Every structure is written in C-alpha cells, then in structure tokens.
Coordinates of C-alpha atoms in Angstrom, one line a residue:
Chain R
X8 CA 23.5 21.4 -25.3
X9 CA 23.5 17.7 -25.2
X10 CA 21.3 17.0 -28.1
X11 CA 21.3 13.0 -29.2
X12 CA 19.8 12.3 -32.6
X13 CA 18.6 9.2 -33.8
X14 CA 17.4 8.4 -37.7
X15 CA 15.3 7.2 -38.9
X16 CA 12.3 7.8 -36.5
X17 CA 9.8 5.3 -37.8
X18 CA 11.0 2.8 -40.3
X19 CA 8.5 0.1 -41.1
X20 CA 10.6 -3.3 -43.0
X21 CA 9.5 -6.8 -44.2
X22 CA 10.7 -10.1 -42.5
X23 CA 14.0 -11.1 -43.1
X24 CA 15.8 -7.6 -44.1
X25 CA 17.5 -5.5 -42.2
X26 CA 17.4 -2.1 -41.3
X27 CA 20.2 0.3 -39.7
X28 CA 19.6 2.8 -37.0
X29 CA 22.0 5.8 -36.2
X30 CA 22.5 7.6 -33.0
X31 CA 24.6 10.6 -33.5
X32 CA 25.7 13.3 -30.2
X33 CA 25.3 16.6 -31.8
X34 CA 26.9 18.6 -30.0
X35 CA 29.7 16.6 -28.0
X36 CA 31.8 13.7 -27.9
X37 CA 31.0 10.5 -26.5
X38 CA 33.0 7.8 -26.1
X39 CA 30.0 5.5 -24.6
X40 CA 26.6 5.1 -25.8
X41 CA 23.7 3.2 -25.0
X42 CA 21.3 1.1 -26.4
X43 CA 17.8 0.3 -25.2
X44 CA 14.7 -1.0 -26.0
X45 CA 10.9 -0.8 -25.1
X46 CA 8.0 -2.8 -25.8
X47 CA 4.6 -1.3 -25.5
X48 CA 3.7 -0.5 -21.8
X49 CA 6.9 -1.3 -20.5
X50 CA 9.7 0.3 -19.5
X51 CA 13.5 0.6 -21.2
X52 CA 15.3 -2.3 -21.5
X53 CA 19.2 -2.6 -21.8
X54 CA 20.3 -3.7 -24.6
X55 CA 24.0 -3.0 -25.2
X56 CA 26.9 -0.8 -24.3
X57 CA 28.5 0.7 -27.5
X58 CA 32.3 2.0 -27.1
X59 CA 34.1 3.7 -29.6
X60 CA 36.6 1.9 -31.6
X61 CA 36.3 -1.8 -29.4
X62 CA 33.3 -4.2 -29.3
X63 CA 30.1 -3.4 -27.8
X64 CA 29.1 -5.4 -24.5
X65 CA 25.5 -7.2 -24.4
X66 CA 23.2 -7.4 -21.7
X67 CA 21.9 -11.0 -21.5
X68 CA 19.7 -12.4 -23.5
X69 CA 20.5 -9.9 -26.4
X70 CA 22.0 -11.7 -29.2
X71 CA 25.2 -10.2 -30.9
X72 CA 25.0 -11.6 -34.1
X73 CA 21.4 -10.1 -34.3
X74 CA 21.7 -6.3 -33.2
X75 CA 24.7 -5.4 -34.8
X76 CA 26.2 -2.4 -33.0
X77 CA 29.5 -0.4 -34.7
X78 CA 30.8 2.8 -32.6
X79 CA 33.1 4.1 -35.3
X80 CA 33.3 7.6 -34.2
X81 CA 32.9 9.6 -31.3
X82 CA 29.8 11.3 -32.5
X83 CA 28.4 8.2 -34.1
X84 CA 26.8 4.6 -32.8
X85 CA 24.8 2.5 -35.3
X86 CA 22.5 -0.7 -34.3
X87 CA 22.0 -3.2 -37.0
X88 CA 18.8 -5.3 -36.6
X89 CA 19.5 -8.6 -39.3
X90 CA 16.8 -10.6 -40.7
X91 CA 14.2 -8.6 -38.9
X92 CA 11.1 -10.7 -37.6
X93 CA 7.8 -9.1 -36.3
X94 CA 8.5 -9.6 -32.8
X95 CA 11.7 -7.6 -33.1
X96 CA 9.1 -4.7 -33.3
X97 CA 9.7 -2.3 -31.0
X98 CA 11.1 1.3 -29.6
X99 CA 14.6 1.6 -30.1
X100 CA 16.7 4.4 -28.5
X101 CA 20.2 5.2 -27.7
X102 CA 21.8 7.6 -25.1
X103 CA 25.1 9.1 -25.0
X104 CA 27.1 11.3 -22.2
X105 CA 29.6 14.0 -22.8
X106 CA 30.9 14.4 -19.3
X107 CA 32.6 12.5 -16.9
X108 CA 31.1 9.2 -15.2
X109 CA 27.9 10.9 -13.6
X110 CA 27.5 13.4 -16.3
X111 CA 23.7 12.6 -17.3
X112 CA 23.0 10.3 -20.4
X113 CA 20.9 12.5 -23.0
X114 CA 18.5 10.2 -24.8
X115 CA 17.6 10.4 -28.6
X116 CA 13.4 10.3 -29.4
X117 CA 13.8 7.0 -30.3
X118 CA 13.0 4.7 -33.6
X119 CA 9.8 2.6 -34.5
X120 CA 10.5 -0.2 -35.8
X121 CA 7.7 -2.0 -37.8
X122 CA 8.7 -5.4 -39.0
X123 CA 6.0 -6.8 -41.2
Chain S
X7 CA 22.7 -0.6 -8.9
X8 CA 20.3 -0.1 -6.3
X9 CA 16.6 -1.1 -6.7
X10 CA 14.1 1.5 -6.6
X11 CA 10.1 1.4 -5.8
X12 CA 7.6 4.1 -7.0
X13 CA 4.1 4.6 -7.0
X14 CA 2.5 2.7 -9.9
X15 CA 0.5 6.0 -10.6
X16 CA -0.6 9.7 -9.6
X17 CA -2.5 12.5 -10.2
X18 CA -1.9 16.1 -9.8
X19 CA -4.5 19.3 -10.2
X20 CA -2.5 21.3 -12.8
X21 CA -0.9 24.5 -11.2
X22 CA -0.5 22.6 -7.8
X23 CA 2.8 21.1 -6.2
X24 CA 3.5 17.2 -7.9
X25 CA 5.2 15.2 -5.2
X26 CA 6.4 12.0 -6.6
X27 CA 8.3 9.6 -4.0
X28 CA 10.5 7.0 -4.6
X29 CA 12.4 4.4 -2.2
X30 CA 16.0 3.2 -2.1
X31 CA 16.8 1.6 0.8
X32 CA 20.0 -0.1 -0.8
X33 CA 21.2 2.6 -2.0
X34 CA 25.3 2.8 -1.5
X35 CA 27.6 5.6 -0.6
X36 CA 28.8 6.4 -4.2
X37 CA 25.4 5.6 -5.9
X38 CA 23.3 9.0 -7.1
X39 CA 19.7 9.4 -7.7
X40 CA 18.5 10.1 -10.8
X41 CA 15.0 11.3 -12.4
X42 CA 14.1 11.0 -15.6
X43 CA 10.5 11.6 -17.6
X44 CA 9.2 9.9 -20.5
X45 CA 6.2 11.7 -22.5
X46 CA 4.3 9.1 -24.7
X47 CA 6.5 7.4 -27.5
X48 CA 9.3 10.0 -27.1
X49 CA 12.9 9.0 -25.3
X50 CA 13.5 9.6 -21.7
X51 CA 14.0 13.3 -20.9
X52 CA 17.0 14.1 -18.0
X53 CA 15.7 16.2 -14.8
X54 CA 17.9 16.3 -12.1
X55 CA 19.8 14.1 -10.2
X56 CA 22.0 14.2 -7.0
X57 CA 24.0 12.2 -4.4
X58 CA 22.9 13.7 -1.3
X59 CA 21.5 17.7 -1.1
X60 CA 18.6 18.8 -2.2
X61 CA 19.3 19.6 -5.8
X62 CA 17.2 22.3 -7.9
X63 CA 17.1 23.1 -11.6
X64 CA 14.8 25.3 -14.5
X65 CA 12.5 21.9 -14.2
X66 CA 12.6 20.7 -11.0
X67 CA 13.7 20.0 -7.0
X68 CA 14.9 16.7 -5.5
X69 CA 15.0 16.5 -1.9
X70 CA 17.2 13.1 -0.7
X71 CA 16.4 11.8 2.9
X72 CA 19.2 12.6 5.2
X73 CA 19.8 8.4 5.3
X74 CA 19.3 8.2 1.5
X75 CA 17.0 5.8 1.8
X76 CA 14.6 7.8 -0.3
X77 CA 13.9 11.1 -2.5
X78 CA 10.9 13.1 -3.5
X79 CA 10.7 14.8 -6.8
X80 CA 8.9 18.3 -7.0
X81 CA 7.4 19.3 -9.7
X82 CA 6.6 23.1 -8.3
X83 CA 3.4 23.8 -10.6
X84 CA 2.5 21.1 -13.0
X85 CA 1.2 21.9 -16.2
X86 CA -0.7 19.6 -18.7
X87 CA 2.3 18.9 -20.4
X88 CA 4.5 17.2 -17.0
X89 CA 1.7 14.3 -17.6
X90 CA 4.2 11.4 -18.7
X91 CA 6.2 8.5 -17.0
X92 CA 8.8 9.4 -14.3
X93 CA 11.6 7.1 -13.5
X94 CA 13.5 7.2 -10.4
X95 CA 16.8 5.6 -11.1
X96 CA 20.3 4.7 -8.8
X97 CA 23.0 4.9 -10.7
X98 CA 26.3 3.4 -9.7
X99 CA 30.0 5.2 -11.4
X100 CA 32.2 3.4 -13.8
X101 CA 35.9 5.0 -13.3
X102 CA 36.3 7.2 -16.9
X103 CA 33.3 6.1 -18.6
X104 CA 29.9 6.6 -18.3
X105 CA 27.7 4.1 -17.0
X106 CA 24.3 2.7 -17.9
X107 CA 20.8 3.6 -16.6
X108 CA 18.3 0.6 -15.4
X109 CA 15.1 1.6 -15.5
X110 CA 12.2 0.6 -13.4
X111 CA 8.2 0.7 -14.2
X112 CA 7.9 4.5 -12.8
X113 CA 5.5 6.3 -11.8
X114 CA 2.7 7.4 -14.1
X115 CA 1.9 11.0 -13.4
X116 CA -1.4 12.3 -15.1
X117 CA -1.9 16.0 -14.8
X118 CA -5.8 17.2 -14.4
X119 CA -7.5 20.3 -15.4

C-alpha cells in the first residue's frame, strides 16, 4: 500500500515552454502533498506544500508564479514549471501521506527534467 | 525540526550488520526520528521511524538512545542492493495534516563484496 506515482519520469523541453508534472496517491487519499527538488549530488530540497482545494505554501526562495502547483483532488497534485530555462534542470519529486500527522510520506521515483 | 548529523560515508562487507549513526541532540519531546534511503536517481524510500523504542520492521531496526539525543539504524545483513543514501530525519507534527520532511546530506552507505 502507499504507492505515489509521478508522470512523466523523464521529460526533456526547450527554453521557454512549459512542462506539467503529476503526482497521483494510488492507493489512498491525501489531503497534503509534497514537493521537492534535487540537484545532482545534493540532497532534497523543499519546494512547496500542496493542499487540496486551497493554495500551496512555498518555501523561500521558490517562486510561485514559476512552479505552478494545483491540488485539485485528493489523489492528485500537479507542478507547473513556466518558461522553463536550463538551470531549472533538475529531479523533481512529490510525497504524499495517507495517515494521520506522523503517518510516513511515500515518495514518487521522481521526474527528470531536461530543459534545453 | 531538529538538526541531524551523519557520517558523510560508510562501508559495509555484504552479509554483515550495517550500523549507521546519527545525532540529534535538539531533538524535542514530540519530534520522531525518521530513516529514509535513496538508491541512485530513484525517490526516497520510507524505513522505519520512531519517537522513543526501539522500532523493528521487514527492512530494518532503529534503536533511539534512552536521552534521544541519537539513533543507530541496523541494517541486519546488507546486501548489494542497501548500497544508496540514508537520511536521518526529525520530524516535528502538524495537528491534522501531515507535515514535511527536511532532509540533510546522509550518509552514503556502499555495500562491498
């Protein structure tokens, strides 16, 4: 139980386009996800907390109008990343919980993003 | 939450005991201790966590100082496939949602024939 899916898991894009990940709980409900981000040989970095039906929260530093984030569902959290520029290539990976506040977060495999 | 420090890296015969420590010294009452592993360019896999007993699973064992202060993670008999990044994490409770993981730079675990 506790499967998170993310899609795509590569996607490679040209400057200036955007491209749309999706992070999906399988297999429960989840009213809080999680978006992170890793650059090569370091470690996760938060990027934003996604809540169903209200406004994601940002961590510092991570700008809104950039990494669009909708929670529409309970099953469902996209992230947006708008006019795309090479240094927004990274690993991008959500995690969702099913349980109650110390209930682990499951973590999807993660997307490659290539932005050429 | 509660910083953490780990060993940069370690290395572990395979079929031998993989000890990996990690200190917490400001840990507080209501924080847990969380372990996580993450195998090259994959997400972060859950493997146990717990607020202040030992805690074993399928995976793992996670024995917490009686202070808290820090926690060893036991991998009983590593095999070539535990080699990956293991992240020792304190986690503080929201009330009625869950709340977020901050990672650290781990502890790089490379399991030896």
């Amino acid at each position: 139980g506790a499967v998170v899916s993310q899609h795509p898991s590569w996607v490679i894009c040209k400057s200036g386009t955007s491209v749309k990940i999706e992070c999906r709980s399988l297999d429960f409900q989840a009213t809080t996800m999680f978006w992170y981000r890793q650059f090569p040989k370091q470690s996760l970095m938060l990027m934003a907390t996604s809540n169903e039906g209200s406004k994601a929260t940002y961590e510092q530093g991570v700008e809104k109008d950039k990494f669009l984030i909708n929670h529409a569902s309970l099953t469902l959290s996209t992230l947006t990343v708008t006019s795309a520029h090479p240094e927004d290539s990274s690993f991008y990976i959500c995690s969702a919980s099913g349980g109650p506040y110390n209930s682990p977060l499951h973590f999807g495999n993660g997307t490659r993003l290539t932005v050429t | 939450d509660a910083k953490t420090t780990q060993p940069t890296s370690m290395d572990c015969a395979e079929g031998r005991a993989a000890n990996l420590p990690c200190n917490h010294s400001t840990i507080s009452g209501n924080e847990y201790v969380y372990w996580y592993r993450q195998i090259h360019s994959q997400g972060p896999q859950y493997i146990i966590h717990g607020l202040k007993n030992n805690e074993t699973n399928e995976m793992a064992s996670l024995i917490i100082t009686e202070d808290r202060k820090s926690s060893t993670l036991i991998l009983p008999h590593a095999t070539l496939r535990d080699t990956a990044v293991y992240y020792c994490i304190v986690r503080a409770p929201n009330t009625g949602t869950a709340s977020k993981l901050t990672f650290g730079t781990g502890t790089r675990l490379q399991v030896t024939l």
